Amino acid sequence: MKYRVLTVNREFGCGGGRIAETIAGWLGWRLLDRDIIDAIAYEAHVSPHVVRHYDEHVDSWLRRFNQHAMRSAALAAGLELHEDSVFDAEQTVKLTQKIVEQAWSEGSCVIVGRGAQCVLQHKPDVYHAFVYAPLKERILRLRTRLEKGANIEQRIRTVDEQRAKYLQEYFGKSWCNLHLYDLMISSREDEDSTARSILYAMSGQTKEALGNRE
């Protein structure tokens, strides 16, 4: 099977984003990670800062209740409230799915997170990888990335929980469901070796072979 798209899902602090970027560079493919935020902001006519707030997040029960109440009040007053007049996590998910599907149709891209492993689950030409790492290793890596004095263990728990809730809420899937992935791999050794392993598992090629082909 010749794969046209790679999705990379990751635990916070395991280096999954950088691993995805490395593989994209080796293959000469587009990387869809933070660029998704800019694309959604453009589509929705909102600030990237607003999109970043909802990226891979689930709205709280209270926020969803308030939005429902706002729509109900508008209807009662005889006003038409369009879906795009309220930007929230659900709108972010809809636009993200649209962007992911468009990326698949164009091919030659690496997509990081955002439920892409679910959106593209039944596409035979998509390879799905999940990257994880021991907690100790993740803490060491995040010490150089997060602000001084950050509670790193708490941040790891919070981000991982948000990503798991995102997948469960919008796709009805467990984040660590092994059936969603073609490969689940630890980045414990180092990120470059992990990128090489994913590349070989997906394509049967080494980085060196790709370089020689050029």
PDB file of N, CA, C and O in Angstrom, residues 47-106:
ATOM      1  N   SER A  47     -10.232  35.606  15.077  1.00  0.00           N
ATOM      2  CA  SER A  47      -8.807  35.695  15.384  1.00  0.00           C
ATOM      3  C   SER A  47      -8.211  34.312  15.637  1.00  0.00           C
ATOM      4  O   SER A  47      -8.866  33.453  16.238  1.00  0.00           O
ATOM      5  N   PRO A  48      -6.968  34.059  15.203  1.00  0.00           N
ATOM      6  CA  PRO A  48      -6.303  32.786  15.519  1.00  0.00           C
ATOM      7  C   PRO A  48      -6.257  32.539  17.024  1.00  0.00           C
ATOM      8  O   PRO A  48      -6.278  31.389  17.469  1.00  0.00           O
ATOM      9  N   HIS A  49      -6.198  33.621  17.815  1.00  0.00           N
ATOM     10  CA  HIS A  49      -6.187  33.474  19.274  1.00  0.00           C
ATOM     11  C   HIS A  49      -7.474  32.815  19.763  1.00  0.00           C
ATOM     12  O   HIS A  49      -7.452  31.982  20.678  1.00  0.00           O
ATOM     13  N   VAL A  50      -8.598  33.169  19.152  1.00  0.00           N
ATOM     14  CA  VAL A  50      -9.882  32.575  19.517  1.00  0.00           C
ATOM     15  C   VAL A  50      -9.901  31.091  19.162  1.00  0.00           C
ATOM     16  O   VAL A  50     -10.318  30.243  19.948  1.00  0.00           O
ATOM     17  N   VAL A  51      -9.425  30.761  17.966  1.00  0.00           N
ATOM     18  CA  VAL A  51      -9.382  29.363  17.532  1.00  0.00           C
ATOM     19  C   VAL A  51      -8.482  28.545  18.441  1.00  0.00           C
ATOM     20  O   VAL A  51      -8.805  27.419  18.823  1.00  0.00           O
ATOM     21  N   ARG A  52      -7.341  29.122  18.808  1.00  0.00           N
ATOM     22  CA  ARG A  52      -6.382  28.417  19.676  1.00  0.00           C
ATOM     23  C   ARG A  52      -7.032  28.035  21.003  1.00  0.00           C
ATOM     24  O   ARG A  52      -6.722  26.988  21.581  1.00  0.00           O
ATOM     25  N   HIS A  53      -7.937  28.854  21.472  1.00  0.00           N
ATOM     26  CA  HIS A  53      -8.622  28.575  22.737  1.00  0.00           C
ATOM     27  C   HIS A  53      -9.462  27.302  22.642  1.00  0.00           C
ATOM     28  O   HIS A  53      -9.601  26.563  23.615  1.00  0.00           O
ATOM     29  N   TYR A  54     -10.025  27.033  21.467  1.00  0.00           N
ATOM     30  CA  TYR A  54     -10.908  25.872  21.296  1.00  0.00           C
ATOM     31  C   TYR A  54     -10.207  24.662  20.661  1.00  0.00           C
ATOM     32  O   TYR A  54     -10.793  23.584  20.580  1.00  0.00           O
ATOM     33  N   ASP A  55      -8.977  24.841  20.222  1.00  0.00           N
ATOM     34  CA  ASP A  55      -8.256  23.783  19.507  1.00  0.00           C
ATOM     35  C   ASP A  55      -8.103  22.530  20.377  1.00  0.00           C
ATOM     36  O   ASP A  55      -7.496  22.577  21.440  1.00  0.00           O
ATOM     37  N   GLU A  56      -8.671  21.410  19.908  1.00  0.00           N
ATOM     38  CA  GLU A  56      -8.634  20.129  20.620  1.00  0.00           C
ATOM     39  C   GLU A  56      -9.185  20.243  22.048  1.00  0.00           C
ATOM     40  O   GLU A  56      -8.708  19.607  22.978  1.00  0.00           O
ATOM     41  N   HIS A  57     -10.203  21.084  22.205  1.00  0.00           N
ATOM     42  CA  HIS A  57     -10.866  21.260  23.489  1.00  0.00           C
ATOM     43  C   HIS A  57     -12.352  20.929  23.361  1.00  0.00           C
ATOM     44  O   HIS A  57     -12.914  20.967  22.274  1.00  0.00           O
ATOM     45  N   VAL A  58     -12.969  20.672  24.499  1.00  0.00           N
ATOM     46  CA  VAL A  58     -14.411  20.440  24.570  1.00  0.00           C
ATOM     47  C   VAL A  58     -15.014  21.561  25.397  1.00  0.00           C
ATOM     48  O   VAL A  58     -14.515  21.898  26.472  1.00  0.00           O
ATOM     49  N   ASP A  59     -16.095  22.174  24.899  1.00  0.00           N
ATOM     50  CA  ASP A  59     -16.768  23.219  25.670  1.00  0.00           C
ATOM     51  C   ASP A  59     -17.311  22.660  26.979  1.00  0.00           C
ATOM     52  O   ASP A  59     -17.747  21.515  27.047  1.00  0.00           O
ATOM     53  N   SER A  60     -17.293  23.481  27.998  1.00  0.00           N
ATOM     54  CA  SER A  60     -17.869  23.080  29.275  1.00  0.00           C
ATOM     55  C   SER A  60     -19.386  22.964  29.147  1.00  0.00           C
ATOM     56  O   SER A  60     -19.993  23.545  28.246  1.00  0.00           O
ATOM     57  N   TRP A  61     -19.986  22.235  30.068  1.00  0.00           N
ATOM     58  CA  TRP A  61     -21.443  22.084  30.067  1.00  0.00           C
ATOM     59  C   TRP A  61     -22.110  23.448  30.175  1.00  0.00           C
ATOM     60  O   TRP A  61     -23.102  23.734  29.501  1.00  0.00           O
ATOM     61  N   LEU A  62     -21.559  24.338  31.015  1.00  0.00           N
ATOM     62  CA  LEU A  62     -22.166  25.644  31.234  1.00  0.00           C
ATOM     63  C   LEU A  62     -22.143  26.472  29.960  1.00  0.00           C
ATOM     64  O   LEU A  62     -23.133  27.122  29.624  1.00  0.00           O
ATOM     65  N   ARG A  63     -21.029  26.431  29.231  1.00  0.00           N
ATOM     66  CA  ARG A  63     -20.945  27.209  27.997  1.00  0.00           C
ATOM     67  C   ARG A  63     -21.951  26.698  26.970  1.00  0.00           C
ATOM     68  O   ARG A  63     -22.629  27.473  26.305  1.00  0.00           O
ATOM     69  N   ARG A  64     -22.066  25.367  26.856  1.00  0.00           N
ATOM     70  CA  ARG A  64     -23.021  24.800  25.902  1.00  0.00           C
ATOM     71  C   ARG A  64     -24.452  25.161  26.295  1.00  0.00           C
ATOM     72  O   ARG A  64     -25.290  25.446  25.448  1.00  0.00           O
ATOM     73  N   PHE A  65     -24.719  25.160  27.600  1.00  0.00           N
ATOM     74  CA  PHE A  65     -26.050  25.523  28.086  1.00  0.00           C
ATOM     75  C   PHE A  65     -26.357  26.977  27.745  1.00  0.00           C
ATOM     76  O   PHE A  65     -27.455  27.311  27.273  1.00  0.00           O
ATOM     77  N   ASN A  66     -25.381  27.857  27.960  1.00  0.00           N
ATOM     78  CA  ASN A  66     -25.582  29.275  27.684  1.00  0.00           C
ATOM     79  C   ASN A  66     -25.800  29.532  26.197  1.00  0.00           C
ATOM     80  O   ASN A  66     -26.609  30.382  25.816  1.00  0.00           O
ATOM     81  N   GLN A  67     -25.099  28.814  25.344  1.00  0.00           N
ATOM     82  CA  GLN A  67     -25.275  28.980  23.904  1.00  0.00           C
ATOM     83  C   GLN A  67     -26.654  28.508  23.471  1.00  0.00           C
ATOM     84  O   GLN A  67     -27.306  29.131  22.634  1.00  0.00           O
ATOM     85  N   HIS A  68     -27.101  27.398  24.048  1.00  0.00           N
ATOM     86  CA  HIS A  68     -28.438  26.898  23.743  1.00  0.00           C
ATOM     87  C   HIS A  68     -29.488  27.917  24.193  1.00  0.00           C
ATOM     88  O   HIS A  68     -30.469  28.191  23.481  1.00  0.00           O
ATOM     89  N   ALA A  69     -29.283  28.505  25.367  1.00  0.00           N
ATOM     90  CA  ALA A  69     -30.225  29.500  25.883  1.00  0.00           C
ATOM     91  C   ALA A  69     -30.244  30.735  24.988  1.00  0.00           C
ATOM     92  O   ALA A  69     -31.306  31.318  24.746  1.00  0.00           O
ATOM     93  N   MET A  70     -29.074  31.122  24.487  1.00  0.00           N
ATOM     94  CA  MET A  70     -28.987  32.287  23.612  1.00  0.00           C
ATOM     95  C   MET A  70     -29.749  32.040  22.313  1.00  0.00           C
ATOM     96  O   MET A  70     -30.489  32.904  21.833  1.00  0.00           O
ATOM     97  N   ARG A  71     -29.604  30.848  21.753  1.00  0.00           N
ATOM     98  CA  ARG A  71     -30.321  30.520  20.518  1.00  0.00           C
ATOM     99  C   ARG A  71     -31.831  30.495  20.769  1.00  0.00           C
ATOM    100  O   ARG A  71     -32.623  30.969  19.952  1.00  0.00           O
ATOM    101  N   SER A  72     -32.228  29.913  21.906  1.00  0.00           N
ATOM    102  CA  SER A  72     -33.656  29.832  22.245  1.00  0.00           C
ATOM    103  C   SER A  72     -34.253  31.224  22.417  1.00  0.00           C
ATOM    104  O   SER A  72     -35.368  31.506  21.964  1.00  0.00           O
ATOM    105  N   ALA A  73     -33.505  32.100  23.079  1.00  0.00           N
ATOM    106  CA  ALA A  73     -33.987  33.462  23.302  1.00  0.00           C
ATOM    107  C   ALA A  73     -34.134  34.205  21.983  1.00  0.00           C
ATOM    108  O   ALA A  73     -35.097  34.959  21.773  1.00  0.00           O
ATOM    109  N   ALA A  74     -33.203  33.988  21.072  1.00  0.00           N
ATOM    110  CA  ALA A  74     -33.261  34.642  19.769  1.00  0.00           C
ATOM    111  C   ALA A  74     -34.472  34.173  18.984  1.00  0.00           C
ATOM    112  O   ALA A  74     -35.178  34.976  18.358  1.00  0.00           O
ATOM    113  N   LEU A  75     -34.744  32.868  19.036  1.00  0.00           N
ATOM    114  CA  LEU A  75     -35.912  32.327  18.335  1.00  0.00           C
ATOM    115  C   LEU A  75     -37.203  32.883  18.925  1.00  0.00           C
ATOM    116  O   LEU A  75     -38.147  33.218  18.205  1.00  0.00           O
ATOM    117  N   ALA A  76     -37.251  32.974  20.250  1.00  0.00           N
ATOM    118  CA  ALA A  76     -38.448  33.485  20.918  1.00  0.00           C
ATOM    119  C   ALA A  76     -38.709  34.942  20.555  1.00  0.00           C
ATOM    120  O   ALA A  76     -39.856  35.389  20.496  1.00  0.00           O
ATOM    121  N   ALA A  77     -37.618  35.670  20.276  1.00  0.00           N
ATOM    122  CA  ALA A  77     -37.747  37.078  19.915  1.00  0.00           C
ATOM    123  C   ALA A  77     -37.964  37.263  18.418  1.00  0.00           C
ATOM    124  O   ALA A  77     -38.058  38.388  17.929  1.00  0.00           O
ATOM    125  N   GLY A  78     -38.015  36.141  17.687  1.00  0.00           N
ATOM    126  CA  GLY A  78     -38.240  36.221  16.256  1.00  0.00           C
ATOM    127  C   GLY A  78     -37.004  36.603  15.466  1.00  0.00           C
ATOM    128  O   GLY A  78     -37.102  37.069  14.333  1.00  0.00           O
ATOM    129  N   LEU A  79     -35.824  36.392  16.096  1.00  0.00           N
ATOM    130  CA  LEU A  79     -34.571  36.724  15.421  1.00  0.00           C
ATOM    131  C   LEU A  79     -33.954  35.468  14.830  1.00  0.00           C
ATOM    132  O   LEU A  79     -34.100  34.374  15.360  1.00  0.00           O
ATOM    133  N   GLU A  80     -33.241  35.633  13.719  1.00  0.00           N
ATOM    134  CA  GLU A  80     -32.567  34.510  13.089  1.00  0.00           C
ATOM    135  C   GLU A  80     -31.114  34.511  13.527  1.00  0.00           C
ATOM    136  O   GLU A  80     -30.373  35.464  13.290  1.00  0.00           O
ATOM    137  N   LEU A  81     -30.700  33.465  14.215  1.00  0.00           N
ATOM    138  CA  LEU A  81     -29.328  33.363  14.703  1.00  0.00           C
ATOM    139  C   LEU A  81     -28.613  32.284  13.905  1.00  0.00           C
ATOM    140  O   LEU A  81     -28.865  31.100  14.061  1.00  0.00           O
ATOM    141  N   HIS A  82     -27.745  32.684  13.009  1.00  0.00           N
ATOM    142  CA  HIS A  82     -27.038  31.730  12.159  1.00  0.00           C
ATOM    143  C   HIS A  82     -26.027  30.938  12.974  1.00  0.00           C
ATOM    144  O   HIS A  82     -25.488  31.417  13.963  1.00  0.00           O
ATOM    145  N   GLU A  83     -25.737  29.728  12.500  1.00  0.00           N
ATOM    146  CA  GLU A  83     -24.759  28.883  13.185  1.00  0.00           C
ATOM    147  C   GLU A  83     -23.396  29.561  13.286  1.00  0.00           C
ATOM    148  O   GLU A  83     -22.700  29.425  14.270  1.00  0.00           O
ATOM    149  N   ASP A  84     -23.018  30.291  12.220  1.00  0.00           N
ATOM    150  CA  ASP A  84     -21.681  30.879  12.230  1.00  0.00           C
ATOM    151  C   ASP A  84     -21.602  32.157  13.066  1.00  0.00           C
ATOM    152  O   ASP A  84     -20.563  32.786  13.161  1.00  0.00           O
ATOM    153  N   SER A  85     -22.727  32.555  13.700  1.00  0.00           N
ATOM    154  CA  SER A  85     -22.682  33.733  14.547  1.00  0.00           C
ATOM    155  C   SER A  85     -22.175  33.393  15.937  1.00  0.00           C
ATOM    156  O   SER A  85     -21.894  34.282  16.725  1.00  0.00           O
ATOM    157  N   VAL A  86     -22.084  32.122  16.266  1.00  0.00           N
ATOM    158  CA  VAL A  86     -21.552  31.686  17.557  1.00  0.00           C
ATOM    159  C   VAL A  86     -20.374  30.758  17.282  1.00  0.00           C
ATOM    160  O   VAL A  86     -20.555  29.644  16.815  1.00  0.00           O
ATOM    161  N   PHE A  87     -19.176  31.233  17.571  1.00  0.00           N
ATOM    162  CA  PHE A  87     -17.999  30.412  17.331  1.00  0.00           C
ATOM    163  C   PHE A  87     -17.620  29.705  18.625  1.00  0.00           C
ATOM    164  O   PHE A  87     -17.427  30.338  19.657  1.00  0.00           O
ATOM    165  N   ASP A  88     -17.539  28.378  18.553  1.00  0.00           N
ATOM    166  CA  ASP A  88     -17.244  27.600  19.746  1.00  0.00           C
ATOM    167  C   ASP A  88     -16.470  26.345  19.357  1.00  0.00           C
ATOM    168  O   ASP A  88     -16.020  26.204  18.215  1.00  0.00           O
ATOM    169  N   ALA A  89     -16.327  25.438  20.310  1.00  0.00           N
ATOM    170  CA  ALA A  89     -15.567  24.210  20.050  1.00  0.00           C
ATOM    171  C   ALA A  89     -16.205  23.381  18.939  1.00  0.00           C
ATOM    172  O   ALA A  89     -15.509  22.788  18.114  1.00  0.00           O
ATOM    173  N   GLU A  90     -17.534  23.329  18.910  1.00  0.00           N
ATOM    174  CA  GLU A  90     -18.211  22.536  17.879  1.00  0.00           C
ATOM    175  C   GLU A  90     -17.954  23.106  16.485  1.00  0.00           C
ATOM    176  O   GLU A  90     -17.756  22.361  15.522  1.00  0.00           O
ATOM    177  N   GLN A  91     -17.973  24.429  16.373  1.00  0.00           N
ATOM    178  CA  GLN A  91     -17.670  25.047  15.086  1.00  0.00           C
ATOM    179  C   GLN A  91     -16.226  24.767  14.690  1.00  0.00           C
ATOM    180  O   GLN A  91     -15.923  24.523  13.518  1.00  0.00           O
ATOM    181  N   THR A  92     -15.332  24.778  15.683  1.00  0.00           N
ATOM    182  CA  THR A  92     -13.927  24.470  15.420  1.00  0.00           C
ATOM    183  C   THR A  92     -13.781  23.058  14.871  1.00  0.00           C
ATOM    184  O   THR A  92     -13.042  22.812  13.909  1.00  0.00           O
ATOM    185  N   VAL A  93     -14.505  22.106  15.470  1.00  0.00           N
ATOM    186  CA  VAL A  93     -14.434  20.713  15.028  1.00  0.00           C
ATOM    187  C   VAL A  93     -14.939  20.571  13.594  1.00  0.00           C
ATOM    188  O   VAL A  93     -14.317  19.888  12.768  1.00  0.00           O
ATOM    189  N   LYS A  94     -16.052  21.221  13.284  1.00  0.00           N
ATOM    190  CA  LYS A  94     -16.613  21.131  11.931  1.00  0.00           C
ATOM    191  C   LYS A  94     -15.635  21.654  10.881  1.00  0.00           C
ATOM    192  O   LYS A  94     -15.433  21.029   9.827  1.00  0.00           O
ATOM    193  N   LEU A  95     -15.032  22.804  11.181  1.00  0.00           N
ATOM    194  CA  LEU A  95     -14.093  23.387  10.230  1.00  0.00           C
ATOM    195  C   LEU A  95     -12.812  22.554  10.144  1.00  0.00           C
ATOM    196  O   LEU A  95     -12.226  22.411   9.070  1.00  0.00           O
ATOM    197  N   THR A  96     -12.388  21.999  11.283  1.00  0.00           N
ATOM    198  CA  THR A  96     -11.198  21.146  11.292  1.00  0.00           C
ATOM    199  C   THR A  96     -11.412  19.926  10.415  1.00  0.00           C
ATOM    200  O   THR A  96     -10.535  19.544   9.627  1.00  0.00           O
ATOM    201  N   GLN A  97     -12.580  19.284  10.534  1.00  0.00           N
ATOM    202  CA  GLN A  97     -12.887  18.106   9.709  1.00  0.00           C
ATOM    203  C   GLN A  97     -12.845  18.470   8.227  1.00  0.00           C
ATOM    204  O   GLN A  97     -12.321  17.708   7.401  1.00  0.00           O
ATOM    205  N   LYS A  98     -13.387  19.620   7.896  1.00  0.00           N
ATOM    206  CA  LYS A  98     -13.395  20.071   6.505  1.00  0.00           C
ATOM    207  C   LYS A  98     -11.967  20.232   5.989  1.00  0.00           C
ATOM    208  O   LYS A  98     -11.631  19.807   4.869  1.00  0.00           O
ATOM    209  N   ILE A  99     -11.102  20.829   6.802  1.00  0.00           N
ATOM    210  CA  ILE A  99      -9.713  21.066   6.409  1.00  0.00           C
ATOM    211  C   ILE A  99      -8.955  19.747   6.297  1.00  0.00           C
ATOM    212  O   ILE A  99      -8.163  19.539   5.364  1.00  0.00           O
ATOM    213  N   VAL A 100      -9.195  18.825   7.234  1.00  0.00           N
ATOM    214  CA  VAL A 100      -8.530  17.520   7.213  1.00  0.00           C
ATOM    215  C   VAL A 100      -8.934  16.738   5.962  1.00  0.00           C
ATOM    216  O   VAL A 100      -8.094  16.126   5.291  1.00  0.00           O
ATOM    217  N   GLU A 101     -10.224  16.735   5.647  1.00  0.00           N
ATOM    218  CA  GLU A 101     -10.700  16.015   4.463  1.00  0.00           C
ATOM    219  C   GLU A 101     -10.134  16.623   3.180  1.00  0.00           C
ATOM    220  O   GLU A 101      -9.792  15.905   2.231  1.00  0.00           O
ATOM    221  N   GLN A 102     -10.009  17.961   3.161  1.00  0.00           N
ATOM    222  CA  GLN A 102      -9.433  18.624   1.994  1.00  0.00           C
ATOM    223  C   GLN A 102      -7.961  18.253   1.856  1.00  0.00           C
ATOM    224  O   GLN A 102      -7.464  18.003   0.752  1.00  0.00           O
ATOM    225  N   ALA A 103      -7.265  18.182   2.992  1.00  0.00           N
ATOM    226  CA  ALA A 103      -5.849  17.805   2.974  1.00  0.00           C
ATOM    227  C   ALA A 103      -5.687  16.384   2.442  1.00  0.00           C
ATOM    228  O   ALA A 103      -4.764  16.100   1.676  1.00  0.00           O
ATOM    229  N   TRP A 104      -6.594  15.490   2.854  1.00  0.00           N
ATOM    230  CA  TRP A 104      -6.530  14.110   2.352  1.00  0.00           C
ATOM    231  C   TRP A 104      -6.752  14.068   0.838  1.00  0.00           C
ATOM    232  O   TRP A 104      -6.065  13.344   0.122  1.00  0.00           O
ATOM    233  N   SER A 105      -7.697  14.860   0.353  1.00  0.00           N
ATOM    234  CA  SER A 105      -7.994  14.840  -1.081  1.00  0.00           C
ATOM    235  C   SER A 105      -6.790  15.318  -1.892  1.00  0.00           C
ATOM    236  O   SER A 105      -6.570  14.861  -3.020  1.00  0.00           O
ATOM    237  N   GLU A 106      -5.987  16.208  -1.316  1.00  0.00           N
ATOM    238  CA  GLU A 106      -4.803  16.701  -2.015  1.00  0.00           C
ATOM    239  C   GLU A 106      -3.609  15.768  -1.816  1.00  0.00           C
ATOM    240  O   GLU A 106      -2.740  15.683  -2.676  1.00  0.00           O
TER     241      GLU A 106
END
